[in-house]
Structure formats: C-alpha cells, structure tokens
Amino acid sequence: MTSSEITRSSSTPSSSFIAAENLCGQTLLHLVGEGHTILASIKILSERIPPAFLVAAGIQQTNKDINNSNTNSGGNNGGGRMFQTFFGKEERGRSSKPSTATSSSSDMMMPLNESEDNNAKSTCDMEDVKKYTPFLFDFTYLHNPEEFEATLTNRNTNPDTTTTTTTSRNVEQQQQQEEDIATLEREFAINHLPIIQEYYTLFTSIYNYQVELNRFASDLTKGYFIQYTVESVLLDQEGRALLCEAVWLYGVILILLERLLPGPIRERLIIAHFRFCNESGGGGDVSTIDSICKLCKGTGIHPPQSSTSASFGEHVSHKYPMEEEKLFARYPLPVDLVRNVVGCLISDDVYRQSSAFPNVDQRSIRLSRQASMLYVVLFFDPVVLREEDARLREIVDKYFYDNWVVHVYAGMTADLSIEWKRFRAAKAALDNVLQVDNVKKMHIQNAKLIGQCMAELRAYLTMGILTDSFVLDNRHDLLNCLRKCNIAVRWRILHRRTTNSLFHEIVCATASEVTADPKLQGAFAVNDTHVVSLLLLSSQLEMQLKHIFTQLLEKKESIWISCRSKASGMMEDLAQYFEGDVTLARVSRHDGLIDWFTSMASEIRDLAYESGDHFTVTGRKIQLCVQALEEVEQYDLVDRDVQVKTFLQESRDLLLQMARAVGINESITEDIKFISDISYGVESMKSYVKIIHSRISKDPSNVNLLQGFFLKLSSSLDGPVVRLKQLNSPKVERVTGYYSSQLVAFVRNVLEIVPVSVFGILVQISDIFERRLQRLPLKIQGDKLGAFAQLGERYKLSMMAHEISIFADGVLSMDNSIIGGIEINPRQLLDEGLRKEMVRHVSELLNNLLQFDFAADSETVASITKHQAAAMRSLASLSRRLEGFQSALECIEDYVSIHGLKMWHEEFSRIINYNVEQEVNKYLLKKVLDADSAYQSDIVPIPRFPRVQNEPTCINFMGRMVSMLIKITDTQYTTFSIEKSGWFMSDGTEVCGLKTVSLLRQAVGVYGLTGIDRLLCYRILHELHRFVKFFRTNVTKQGVMLEQLRDELYPEWKTPNKAVSIYASASKKAEMLMLPMLTCFRRIGQAQLLRRMIRFELGRCSRIDAKTLLQSVSTLNASILSSKNPFEETSSSDFKKYCDMSLAVGLGDPLQTVFMATDPLEGLPVLLLLCVIAYVPKLSYNPMFGSLSKNKSGYPIDGWPLIAGISTLLKQFHPSYSKSFLAYIGQFVRVSIATCFERKQGVRKDVASQLTEDLRSILVLVDQFCDVSSIPKSALYEHIPQYLMEMCSDL
C-alpha cells in the first residue's frame, strides 16, 4: 500500500469514517494498523530465528554462510537473516511414536536471503547448536509427552549391555547423562526464553487478529455499529479501502508466516514455549494453546526446486504455491464478507489514482494495488477460482491482460501462471491472455518502451535543461515520461522473476553482445544492466522534478507577484513609449495606445493571487489579457515596431508563467510519488547490486546517480506505517525503524563498493609500507640519501592515494538525505564502510595467522620447541602486517576525511573484545549472544570463522593464543623460574619468557594482552568452580577421615603421637583425590603465572609509552582505596572502567585476585597438606632456575604452578585457611625434622639423603608460598622457627 493512495483516500470528504468519534471506523483502522504491525513482527523475527531451531527442523544454512565469506552482501543473523527458500518435505501423517528432533523435514535446506551485510551473526558453529536438538520437538510431542521426556534420559544409554545387573558405574553414567541433558535444557532456556516468548506472542497476535476481524464482521452483520453494515462500509470511500485492507492483510499474514517461519520451525517454537516457559512461570495464557497449534501447524508443503536459469534460481523472495486455500480455511472469514470485498475490488477503483495514470492503456498499473489484494483475497473463496469462469474472465481482462506476475507484499511476488494452475476457471481465463505470441508481444513492446524512455531521459537530464520555466512549460510531457519509465521498469522487474520456464526464456532472452540500450531487433534482449540504467536515470529525473516542483510550490506566490510586477511595468513602459517624449524614441504620440496600455497595466496589477474568485476565474482573466496583447499587435503602428512586439511577447510569457505557476498544487507531487512507487521491487533491487557496483568501479562518478535512486526506494517505506500514523499508534516507531533500517542497510550495501575499492588499494599501500619501503635511520649519510628516497615506490603511493581520493569524492559530494526518519550522511557511510572493510581484513588476518599446529599425539620436547618457534614466527608476521595496515590508514586519512589512527584503535579493540567475549561463552551458562553483545554491530559486523581442526575447543584466535601459551608452558615439559621470568626446558632453553610476551604485545597490542588476561581469569574461575564441585561431591565422602585427621593433629603447635603413621594412613586413604587436585592446581597456577608476566609487560610499556596515564590511574586507584566508602561514591560502571584502566597500565598483582565467593569447605587446609605431602617428594630444588622442578622428566608437575595454584585457591577463602595451612605445614616440617634426626644414625645414607631433600623441598615450597601470597615471614616463623629454616637450608 503506497502512502499516496491512502493519503488521497483519506483526503476525501468520506475521511470522517475514521474520525475519533466513529467507533466503526476506528475499530477497522485499529485492525489494519495491527495487521501491518504483525507483518513487520514476522519479518523482524524471521531474521532472529535461533540456529538450534533451524538445525532441529532440518533447515541448514548455505555453505556460503557457514564459511562466512563476508566479502559480499548476504544473509546474516545466526539464526538467520530472513530466509526466503527452503527445500524439504514434512511428513503428512504424523506418528505418535517418539522420534528424534530432526526426523521431520530432514532434507530441508534454506538459503538465506541476500541483504545488507553478511556479518558474524549469519554464521554460527553448527556443532554448538546440534547439542540442543534432542529436546526441540515438533507437534508429535503432544501425542505422548511422557514418552518423549523418557527418550531424553535413555537417549545415550548403551543398548548392547549384556549384564542384567546394573553396575554402580552404569548408574553413575546414567545420572551424569541425565544431568547433562538437564544442564543443556537449562542453558538453552536461559539463553532463549525471551526470544521464544516473542515468537509465541506473535502467534497469539495472529490468532487474535483473525478473532477480532471475525468479530468485527459479525458485529457489522448484527447491526451493533448503528447505520453501518458491510455494504454501507463498502460504499464509503475510506471504509471501502480499510475493509479491503483488513481482509487482504489477514491473508498476507498467513502467507508470510508460512513463507518466513515454516511449519517445522513454528511447531518447535511452540513446543519449546510449552515446555520451558510454562515451567518458569512465564508462559502466559495457555488457554489458547490448542487454537494456536491449529493455526501454526505445518502444512507439509515445500517449494519446488529451482529452474534451469541461474538468475531465475536467485529470486529467493518469489512466492511458491503453498495451497493457500487450505491454510486460509483453518480460521476462515465469513463468506458474505469475502464475497462483498471481492466484488468491491473487481468493480470499484478503491484508491482513485486516475490522475497519476489517466490513460486507459495504463489501467493495469493504476489498479495494480487492487490486483494484488484480489489475488490474496480470492484464496478465501477458492470456489470462485475453480468454478466461476465468467468472473475470472472479467478479473483477468481488467487486471491481468498485460501482466501475470503480481506484487504480494514488501517485495514478495507471485507468478499467476504457476499459482493458478491448480484452479480450473482461473487457469482457463489466464490461458486466454497468456499465449506465447502475446507474451512475446508484451516483451517487445516493453523493450521498445525502455529504449524510448532511455532516449528521452538522456535529453531531459542534459545539464541546464531542467529549469523552472522549462518544467512549467513542459510539465505534462515530463510527467508522461515518468509514467512511461516506471511502467517499463515495473513490467520488466516483475516479469523477469517469472517462474514459468517458457515465459522466462522470452522475457529474459540474452543478447550476443552487451549494449547501452536494449537490442530492438531479433529477440529484443533486455538485460539487468538496461533495467539498472533506466532505474538510475528515471530516479534522477524524479528527484529533480520533485525538487523543482517543491520549490515552485513554496515560491509560487512570489513568482506570481514578480511576473505581475514585470508585466504591468512593461505595459507602463509601452504607454510611456507611445507618448513620444522618450529620448531616442522615433514614434509619434498616440493617445489611444497610451490609454490602452495604461488600462492593461491596471488590469494586470488587479490580478490577485488570493482573491475571492475561483482560480478558474483568475485563469480566464489571464487568458483575456493574453488574448488582448495578441490582438493589439494587429495595429499597424505596433506591428511595425520590433521592440514593442518583443515587449508584448515577454509580457504574454510572463502572464502564461503566472497561470502555470498558480496551476501547480500538492497533487502534482502526490502524483509523482505514486508514479515512482517501487515497493514491488524492494527485494528485486538486491539482485542489481552487483551491476551497480560494476558501474561505479568503472566510473566512480556514477555515485552521483545513487541519491535519486535511494530516495525512490524510500517511498516504499510509507505504505506499512501510514495507517499507524493515522492511529497515532506507539508501534509506528518500531515498524518505521525496522523498514528504515532495512533500506539504510541496502544503501550501505550499494555504497559498499566505494570502501571496498578504497580498502583494496589500501591493502596494496600497506604491502608497500611493510615490504618495500625502507625505514629511515636516525642518521644517514648524504651519498646514501638517494637509495632511501625510493622514488618509484613513493610514486606508486601517490597514484594509489589519488585513486582513493577519486572514489571517495563521489560519496562525499552527495547531500544528506532522510530515509524513513533516518538521516543518511554520506561521509558517515564512507567511514562505516571503511571500518567494515578494515574489521573484515584484520579479522581474517588474525584468524589466518594465529593458527598453531599442536597435534595432541606429537607433543614431545622436540615438537614443543618446534611449534614454539613456528608460533613466534606467526606472531612476528602478524605484527608486521598490522603495522603496515596502521601506516596505510594514516597515509590515506586526509584523502577520505577520516581519523585513521582513531578508527584503527576503536575497531581493533572491538575485534579483540568481541572475540574474547565469544571465547568466554564456553565458560558461561548465560551466553552473550551477538544481539546482546556490546561489541558486535549490524553496521560494522565482526566476522566469525569456523573452528580449526587442530583446536576444536577454541572458538576463535583468542582462544588459540591462550591454548598456544598453555601448551608451550606445559608443566610436563617445562619448568618455571620466577627469577628469570619464564618457562624453560630441562636443558635451559627458554620457551616462553618476557620476549615472548613482548612479541605477543607487538602482534595483538595492549587490547590483545588484556583479552588474554581476561580469558585466563575465566579459565581460573572455571577450574575453581570445578574444584569446589569436586570437593563437595568427592572429598565430602572422605569427611570422616579428614575430621579424624584434624582431631589427631590438633593442636597444630604440638607434635602428635605416631605422627608418621597418621600422615601415612591419611595419605593412603586420600590417594585417589590427589591427581585431580594436582591437575587443578597446576592449571590455575600456570594461568596465574602467565597473567603475572602479562601484567609485567603492560606495566613496562605504560612506564615508557604512557607515563602520565600510569601516574593518573595510580593516583585515582589510591584515592579510591583511601576513601571511607568507595562503593557509595563510585558507580559500578565507573569501577569497571577503573579496573580495566588499571589492568591496561599493569597495576596490581594477579596472584592476589579473588575470583569467587563460596561457602567454607571444611577440611580444606588438611587436604592441601596431604596434597603437599604426596607431591613434594616428586620435586627437588633446582639452583639453575631457583625453583622446585620435577625429579623425573615427563611427569606433569612443577613447583611454581603448584604453589601459585594453592595460593590462588586459598585466596578465595577467609585468611584463616591460609594460616591453618601454614600451621599444618609447620607441624609436618617439625615432625619430619624430628624423625630425620632420630633415624639418621640408623638408616642408610640414600634414605637419609632423600629425607633431607624432601625437607628442603617442602621448606622451599612454604617459603615461596609465603612470597606469592604476600604473607609476611613473621607469620611463617610462628609455625617454623627461623633457625630451623636456616638449618634445613644448609642441608
């Protein structure tokens, strides 16, 4: 529905039907407004389908989207940009037997719709969402819910079990499987409940719409609206339009629902709402669940396979037959209402647009809106389509005699030759018109019309032709040209989408050679390039005419006054001329002419712009004046004087200009708006983007033609919202915002060729900076200056910069324009486009270079060294490439009017933070989806890439970097030295040290290091949660033993009796707990030590490069810590900013971080003592590294990671835990020393030596533990006397 149609309809006297006091009109208007809102909601939600439902329904994304090739425009939004076609078959007869969630429609495929960008949300890891599919059921679930729920718990049980008695291990496995399914369901519900509720609300609103429409029809029939019946409403101009729209919108809603949200997806959404939302108490009203299930049940209809033509198969927004009569029959409308609406649409001109297309040959274009509505409404009464031959012939002869592809809604089209094939009467009526010869005739006429229009447009658009006077004089010719252009474009765009293969070959015939204009001979080939040329030129003419007419409307009064003043002045001059007193005037005095011209001047001055007379009276006065001026030329005295005749001709022209100016009114702009309507082609335009890009690439000046094209497209936005505006509905902003955002995204997509071309040149510039240009040293000898000049390379740089400026100049020369309430700033679009290309290139670079080959089966000392060297080379290469990009951006920033360095830092930080956020998701129950991400953007999307095969657990390059650091610092092969700040092999080779972290900073910057720190924090937090869970599930079973041991060791300052046997017995009983604890501690400690090195590197850089910032943040941190109540004085968001800034400058000690708050774990210090007792004998002090190292190579233990892990764990609890741990360690040391000296005389030397070494190791461990935990040595000396520490250190 175009706004001009509705505006004209509302401007008639019958617009009182929708007055605020008219309840009947307001009810109907609310219905129509709600219908448009529902349609917008369907389109919005179709772009947000969660990927899990697509996979469960058997609807797969295309390979292009899975691989996320973001270079071209394409579908997006993880669950999907609005998909337009899917292939598959739904089972007709449903079985009540449980089946897998992917059983129905298993062969369905869904290519996503090409749209403004193919961003990160278009691709999701299918492996991640497949885990949710087992509990996403279709409507077969309703037959036997209990059996389906049972299949979830029995899904993974082993059917080959031969034993009849279930072992305890099988019971534990089954319990674990049940917990996993429950956890997955809880995770899915937490992340998807809001969107599922939105879908269910949409389905409910559709059901309520048909209920309200049927109620309205019933109330009209029963006479509840006094003086109004269906017939009387159809007699009212506005009522007729609204009632037809209400019925039509209901049909369109059902069609779009089936088209954009297929049955398999709808069913699973409703069952998910039934299972999850009702359990959480947010299910809402479930009384209508049966009705909604009936409405949304899958139809089992699937689209046909694409035809032979490649371009034909790309028409993804084209409608396919879906047995609408059965779909509409689920909740039908009253037969009388449908019949009356059909009769009205057939017989009446509902919107009265004859002024826009007055010619009888243009009737089908004028009534095209009604034809679209009639096509939909007839499905409510399929008897007409099947049996009423006479009525169908009348419909075809009136609406479809020269066209057979109709526009349904918002760019969706339908081919009547296919859609009506199953209806006998409709097919017979259409076959009378759609003969091959007739189609060829239509095609040839359209091709000739396009050629004619192209010639006229080039003539009119010649510079200097379209002046105000020319437009006033040739108004009708210009409007006729616009009519012909839009008629030609409309027919060609719609019928190139025909799905009839026979007609498609005729309409889409190709020429042997490409020409600027259609080939008006042979096959009369018209290709997409000709259509685009006609579109761009006609839209340019429309824009200029709108501008000129708008200016004329604004200043027509001033034009009137100015022309009247000039004309009357000329008459006075002529009167004075015939007095004979004027110098150099060789004419004798003529009193008659003097009086006549004086009288004429008075009559012209009396012409009033706002007189009480009708404008036709004023026009007749002007006509009489012009006629009088023509007659006065018959006098011989006047006829002989060329100067007087010139004055008279100019006066007549001025009078005619007055008449033409006053004849201009707002209806002209409304006619142009209706003539230029292109709502039928909003989806088709996407297939022409590549052609527009090709034109701009060849000639960047073509960008100047795009502004008119965009304004032409913007006219399609008004139709869906004009009724909402009449209602003053609060929903108008949401609907307008959606359609405007879609169009603005298309505008970005069209203009994307400019930043793509610019960035393609920028990549070449970065290559020159990276590989060819030599860096100038601080000092250089004069004779070598020529070698460093590199004039050839710098000439190439200047040529590339000039080429960039040419591309950018076309966009920067465009004026700002408003589309649907959104202002389009070309400069901003260029900036956003450059950001998008930069993000895409940098993301691809990070993804490709940050891939490390660490095969699990080849991890040896040699392979670790080899892979570490390869990783360092990758980081060095990445550092050089990114530096080249940054230098190139700084080089071109003045040519494209951008802040290159600012853009670089903003987008690079966004890339890092987004990838960190996505990598963190694997540790979170409540995922951060792209729609909720603070770093992802629809305008400048950050791409996501498939996981690499050798790192399947890592989502992106940030995870792979952390994994690389973890692997090269594996405690099984390396030893950490805190004095040397690095990890070393047993032979002293450094594998990760300060140089490694420095190289990492050069590659990914400060943002990358802080991102790695954040990932390590989540890794630590995950391990801590696992430890707490392990303690509560496994260690608690040993609670009696720990309590007994604690009683036997109490008090800690005293040496217990039979201490050795106590320790030995407890260690034996807790032996099974030690290995999981060791794994947890070394992982936590390893991550903490990496964080410590990262923090050191950040602090070192800030002291050199950001000294002022470091001092400012340090002062701010000190002031916050010194305040009495910092939490009241500072908001949480500010605290987060301060923490992020403190991390960026390297403040703080990572080993002092408190990651979580948890309940006390009784017996934890005693358990840690047993862990130390168990693993200290496997460590020995290594003076080369100044730390404890493994005694036997290959054993996964190292001193510093173990110590840092224990320290970090104890930091999460009350300080008394650390004190108890030290007390137990001190008690053990005293017992060990006493035992050592008691038995030293009677044991072999090797045993005594080993005992001495273990004592030394445990003392080193406890000493280093106090260092990393910031525990003063005085606290240690309370439990281990200082002289014992000194004595044992000498052993």
Tab-separated table of C-alpha atoms in Angstrom, residues 803-1063:
chain	number	residue	atom	x	y	z
A	803	GLU	CA	42.795	6.864	-6.962
A	804	ILE	CA	41.410	6.630	-3.435
A	805	SER	CA	40.512	10.334	-3.470
A	806	ILE	CA	38.556	9.853	-6.728
A	807	PHE	CA	36.481	7.053	-5.205
A	808	ALA	CA	35.853	8.971	-2.004
A	809	ASP	CA	34.966	12.209	-3.802
A	810	GLY	CA	31.807	10.703	-5.328
A	811	VAL	CA	30.380	9.753	-1.935
A	812	LEU	CA	31.491	12.926	-0.183
A	813	SER	CA	29.794	15.048	-2.854
A	814	MET	CA	26.371	13.523	-2.081
A	815	ASP	CA	23.989	15.556	0.042
A	816	ASN	CA	22.478	14.355	3.274
A	817	SER	CA	19.068	12.767	2.833
A	818	ILE	CA	16.384	11.454	5.178
A	819	ILE	CA	15.031	7.947	4.632
A	820	GLY	CA	12.158	6.913	6.866
A	821	GLY	CA	13.174	9.309	9.600
A	822	ILE	CA	16.836	8.222	9.481
A	823	GLU	CA	19.279	10.763	8.161
A	824	ILE	CA	21.770	9.373	5.670
A	825	ASN	CA	25.125	11.082	5.929
A	826	PRO	CA	27.378	10.016	3.014
A	827	ARG	CA	30.506	10.900	4.950
A	828	GLN	CA	29.373	8.691	7.803
A	829	LEU	CA	28.517	5.879	5.377
A	830	LEU	CA	32.020	6.071	3.926
A	831	ASP	CA	33.502	5.969	7.413
A	832	GLU	CA	31.346	2.970	8.368
A	833	GLY	CA	32.191	1.204	5.119
A	834	LEU	CA	35.912	1.671	5.680
A	835	ARG	CA	35.521	0.410	9.226
A	836	LYS	CA	33.644	-2.645	7.972
A	837	GLU	CA	36.351	-3.474	5.450
A	838	MET	CA	39.093	-2.873	7.984
A	839	VAL	CA	37.366	-5.143	10.509
A	840	ARG	CA	36.926	-7.847	7.894
A	841	HIS	CA	40.534	-7.707	6.686
A	842	VAL	CA	42.032	-7.543	10.163
A	843	SER	CA	39.776	-10.333	11.426
A	844	GLU	CA	40.751	-12.558	8.511
A	845	LEU	CA	44.404	-11.764	9.130
A	846	LEU	CA	44.143	-12.605	12.818
A	847	ASN	CA	42.228	-15.788	12.074
A	848	ASN	CA	44.643	-16.988	9.382
A	849	LEU	CA	47.940	-16.173	11.062
A	850	LEU	CA	47.004	-17.151	14.602
A	851	GLN	CA	46.626	-20.856	13.875
A	852	PHE	CA	49.114	-23.059	15.670
A	853	ASP	CA	49.813	-26.676	14.789
A	854	PHE	CA	49.901	-28.529	18.101
A	855	ALA	CA	48.985	-32.119	17.381
A	856	ALA	CA	47.960	-33.994	20.507
A	857	ASP	CA	49.748	-37.172	19.511
A	858	SER	CA	53.076	-35.492	18.816
A	859	GLU	CA	53.643	-33.448	21.968
A	860	THR	CA	57.268	-34.087	22.846
A	861	VAL	CA	60.105	-31.865	23.933
A	862	ALA	CA	61.298	-31.530	20.345
A	863	SER	CA	57.817	-30.838	18.960
A	864	ILE	CA	57.111	-28.260	21.668
A	865	THR	CA	60.284	-26.389	20.721
A	866	LYS	CA	59.442	-26.625	17.032
A	867	HIS	CA	55.866	-25.423	17.445
A	868	GLN	CA	57.001	-22.627	19.766
A	869	ALA	CA	59.351	-21.330	17.086
A	870	ALA	CA	56.594	-21.522	14.461
A	871	ALA	CA	54.217	-19.648	16.755
A	872	MET	CA	56.769	-16.892	17.278
A	873	ARG	CA	57.204	-16.547	13.520
A	874	SER	CA	53.442	-16.230	13.115
A	875	LEU	CA	53.312	-13.521	15.769
A	876	ALA	CA	56.181	-11.633	14.160
A	877	SER	CA	54.498	-11.813	10.743
A	878	LEU	CA	51.214	-10.630	12.228
A	879	SER	CA	52.982	-7.733	13.911
A	880	ARG	CA	54.481	-6.570	10.607
A	881	ARG	CA	51.201	-6.907	8.714
A	882	LEU	CA	49.163	-4.997	11.269
A	883	GLU	CA	51.775	-2.272	11.438
A	884	GLY	CA	51.541	-1.965	7.653
A	885	PHE	CA	47.749	-1.615	7.856
A	886	GLN	CA	48.057	1.066	10.504
A	887	SER	CA	50.606	3.031	8.470
A	888	ALA	CA	48.426	2.788	5.351
A	889	LEU	CA	45.395	4.130	7.245
A	890	GLU	CA	47.419	7.071	8.488
A	891	CYS	CA	48.601	7.672	4.916
A	892	ILE	CA	45.121	7.963	3.350
A	893	GLU	CA	43.166	9.576	6.186
A	894	ASP	CA	43.391	13.071	4.692
A	895	TYR	CA	42.202	11.890	1.269
A	896	VAL	CA	38.973	10.361	2.603
A	897	SER	CA	38.429	12.733	5.547
A	898	ILE	CA	38.710	10.166	8.329
A	899	HIS	CA	40.676	9.845	11.548
A	900	GLY	CA	42.741	6.817	10.645
A	901	LEU	CA	44.527	6.193	13.935
A	902	LYS	CA	41.351	6.663	15.957
A	903	MET	CA	39.476	4.283	13.657
A	904	TRP	CA	42.242	1.707	13.984
A	905	HIS	CA	42.273	1.680	17.776
A	906	GLU	CA	38.468	1.686	18.100
A	907	GLU	CA	37.892	-1.170	15.691
A	908	PHE	CA	40.908	-3.247	16.739
A	909	SER	CA	39.837	-3.081	20.373
A	910	ARG	CA	36.300	-4.053	19.335
A	911	ILE	CA	37.591	-7.066	17.396
A	912	ILE	CA	39.646	-8.259	20.356
A	913	ASN	CA	36.911	-7.683	22.927
A	914	TYR	CA	34.257	-9.382	20.805
A	915	ASN	CA	36.373	-12.469	20.233
A	916	VAL	CA	37.238	-12.597	23.927
A	917	GLU	CA	33.539	-12.333	24.733
A	918	GLN	CA	32.698	-15.214	22.392
A	919	GLU	CA	35.534	-17.328	23.751
A	920	VAL	CA	34.336	-16.687	27.288
A	921	ASN	CA	30.889	-18.031	26.363
A	922	LYS	CA	32.102	-21.599	26.746
A	923	TYR	CA	32.563	-20.928	30.472
A	924	LEU	CA	29.142	-19.286	30.923
A	925	LEU	CA	25.675	-20.696	31.380
A	926	LYS	CA	24.061	-17.445	30.214
A	927	LYS	CA	25.709	-16.892	26.855
A	928	VAL	CA	26.391	-13.436	25.464
A	929	LEU	CA	24.652	-13.626	22.097
A	930	ASP	CA	25.513	-11.335	19.230
A	931	ALA	CA	22.287	-9.407	19.720
A	932	ASP	CA	23.298	-8.666	23.326
A	933	SER	CA	26.965	-8.025	22.646
A	934	ALA	CA	28.297	-4.553	23.307
A	935	TYR	CA	30.970	-5.099	20.655
A	936	GLN	CA	29.048	-6.670	17.757
A	937	SER	CA	27.345	-4.348	15.305
A	938	ASP	CA	24.956	-4.750	12.396
A	939	ILE	CA	26.585	-1.848	10.590
A	940	VAL	CA	30.217	-2.839	11.098
A	941	PRO	CA	29.952	-6.562	11.828
A	942	ILE	CA	32.817	-8.587	13.213
A	943	PRO	CA	33.020	-11.879	11.316
A	944	ARG	CA	33.133	-15.283	12.944
A	945	PHE	CA	35.084	-18.120	11.395
A	946	PRO	CA	34.786	-21.895	11.653
A	947	ARG	CA	36.881	-23.584	14.288
A	948	VAL	CA	40.151	-25.043	13.116
A	949	GLN	CA	40.501	-28.798	13.146
A	950	ASN	CA	43.553	-28.983	15.389
A	951	GLU	CA	41.964	-26.679	18.010
A	952	PRO	CA	38.303	-27.778	18.145
A	953	THR	CA	37.779	-26.472	21.678
A	954	CYS	CA	38.839	-22.928	20.761
A	955	ILE	CA	36.156	-20.724	19.251
A	956	ASN	CA	38.460	-18.135	17.690
A	957	PHE	CA	42.019	-16.843	17.530
A	958	MET	CA	41.963	-15.503	21.088
A	959	GLY	CA	41.292	-18.981	22.405
A	960	ARG	CA	44.023	-20.379	20.164
A	961	MET	CA	46.535	-17.878	21.525
A	962	VAL	CA	45.716	-18.843	25.083
A	963	SER	CA	45.877	-22.515	24.129
A	964	MET	CA	49.270	-21.929	22.493
A	965	LEU	CA	50.613	-20.299	25.667
A	966	ILE	CA	49.229	-23.109	27.799
A	967	LYS	CA	50.789	-25.769	25.595
A	968	ILE	CA	54.267	-24.260	25.288
A	969	THR	CA	54.334	-23.786	29.082
A	970	ASP	CA	53.056	-27.287	29.840
A	971	THR	CA	54.406	-28.403	33.219
A	972	GLN	CA	55.093	-31.839	31.786
A	973	TYR	CA	57.948	-30.455	29.685
A	974	THR	CA	58.893	-27.094	31.194
A	975	THR	CA	59.966	-25.513	34.447
A	976	PHE	CA	59.046	-22.011	35.517
A	977	SER	CA	61.640	-19.702	37.021
A	978	ILE	CA	60.334	-16.615	38.748
A	979	GLU	CA	63.817	-15.082	38.875
A	980	LYS	CA	64.249	-15.463	35.112
A	981	SER	CA	60.556	-14.745	34.432
A	982	GLY	CA	59.992	-17.558	32.015
A	983	TRP	CA	59.472	-21.230	31.257
A	984	PHE	CA	62.467	-23.344	30.364
A	985	MET	CA	63.189	-26.792	29.080
A	986	SER	CA	65.346	-29.103	31.169
A	987	ASP	CA	68.401	-28.086	29.137
A	988	GLY	CA	67.850	-24.408	29.912
A	989	THR	CA	66.194	-23.462	26.588
A	990	GLU	CA	63.625	-20.726	27.091
A	991	VAL	CA	60.237	-21.470	25.511
A	992	CYS	CA	58.212	-18.605	26.965
A	993	GLY	CA	59.625	-15.521	28.602
A	994	LEU	CA	59.451	-11.770	28.583
A	995	LYS	CA	60.496	-11.675	24.913
A	996	THR	CA	57.584	-13.933	24.047
A	997	VAL	CA	55.092	-11.707	25.865
A	998	SER	CA	56.661	-8.623	24.277
A	999	LEU	CA	56.258	-10.161	20.827
A	1000	LEU	CA	52.681	-11.017	21.719
A	1001	ARG	CA	52.068	-7.371	22.614
A	1002	GLN	CA	53.556	-6.207	19.331
A	1003	ALA	CA	51.235	-8.574	17.467
A	1004	VAL	CA	47.909	-8.037	19.234
A	1005	GLY	CA	48.630	-4.877	21.206
A	1006	VAL	CA	47.574	-3.911	24.677
A	1007	TYR	CA	43.991	-4.914	23.833
A	1008	GLY	CA	45.143	-8.417	22.979
A	1009	LEU	CA	47.148	-8.813	26.186
A	1010	THR	CA	44.253	-7.630	28.327
A	1011	GLY	CA	41.980	-10.015	26.413
A	1012	ILE	CA	44.325	-12.931	27.108
A	1013	ASP	CA	44.371	-11.924	30.759
A	1014	ARG	CA	40.589	-11.966	30.828
A	1015	LEU	CA	40.439	-15.410	29.228
A	1016	LEU	CA	42.950	-16.728	31.724
A	1017	CYS	CA	40.803	-15.320	34.520
A	1018	TYR	CA	37.774	-17.218	33.253
A	1019	ARG	CA	39.888	-20.339	32.885
A	1020	ILE	CA	40.967	-19.985	36.502
A	1021	LEU	CA	37.407	-19.323	37.636
A	1022	HIS	CA	36.234	-22.389	35.744
A	1023	GLU	CA	38.882	-24.547	37.426
A	1024	LEU	CA	37.985	-23.130	40.838
A	1025	HIS	CA	34.317	-23.966	40.304
A	1026	ARG	CA	35.307	-27.442	39.204
A	1027	PHE	CA	37.409	-27.848	42.320
A	1028	VAL	CA	34.551	-26.723	44.570
A	1029	LYS	CA	32.208	-29.143	42.811
A	1030	PHE	CA	34.825	-31.899	43.094
A	1031	PHE	CA	35.268	-31.155	46.799
A	1032	ARG	CA	31.544	-31.218	47.521
A	1033	THR	CA	30.907	-34.427	45.545
A	1034	ASN	CA	34.050	-36.482	46.211
A	1035	VAL	CA	36.015	-35.040	49.102
A	1036	THR	CA	32.933	-34.783	51.279
A	1037	LYS	CA	32.735	-38.568	51.160
A	1038	GLN	CA	36.068	-38.540	52.990
A	1039	GLY	CA	34.767	-36.063	55.537
A	1040	VAL	CA	35.030	-38.517	58.435
A	1041	MET	CA	38.655	-39.242	57.611
A	1042	LEU	CA	39.506	-35.536	57.343
A	1043	GLU	CA	37.737	-34.783	60.597
A	1044	GLN	CA	39.587	-37.616	62.330
A	1045	LEU	CA	42.917	-36.426	60.916
A	1046	ARG	CA	42.220	-32.875	62.025
A	1047	ASP	CA	41.455	-34.090	65.544
A	1048	GLU	CA	44.633	-36.174	65.632
A	1049	LEU	CA	46.762	-33.220	64.504
A	1050	TYR	CA	45.159	-30.811	66.957
A	1051	PRO	CA	46.670	-28.623	68.296
A	1052	GLU	CA	48.916	-27.707	65.382
A	1053	TRP	CA	51.724	-26.308	67.547
A	1054	LYS	CA	52.174	-29.695	69.190
A	1055	THR	CA	53.792	-32.770	67.705
A	1056	PRO	CA	51.228	-35.595	67.742
A	1057	ASN	CA	51.952	-39.128	68.776
A	1058	LYS	CA	52.676	-41.563	65.976
A	1059	ALA	CA	52.657	-38.674	63.549
A	1060	VAL	CA	54.367	-40.642	60.787
A	1061	SER	CA	51.737	-43.365	60.788
A	1062	ILE	CA	48.979	-40.744	60.913
A	1063	TYR	CA	50.336	-38.998	57.828
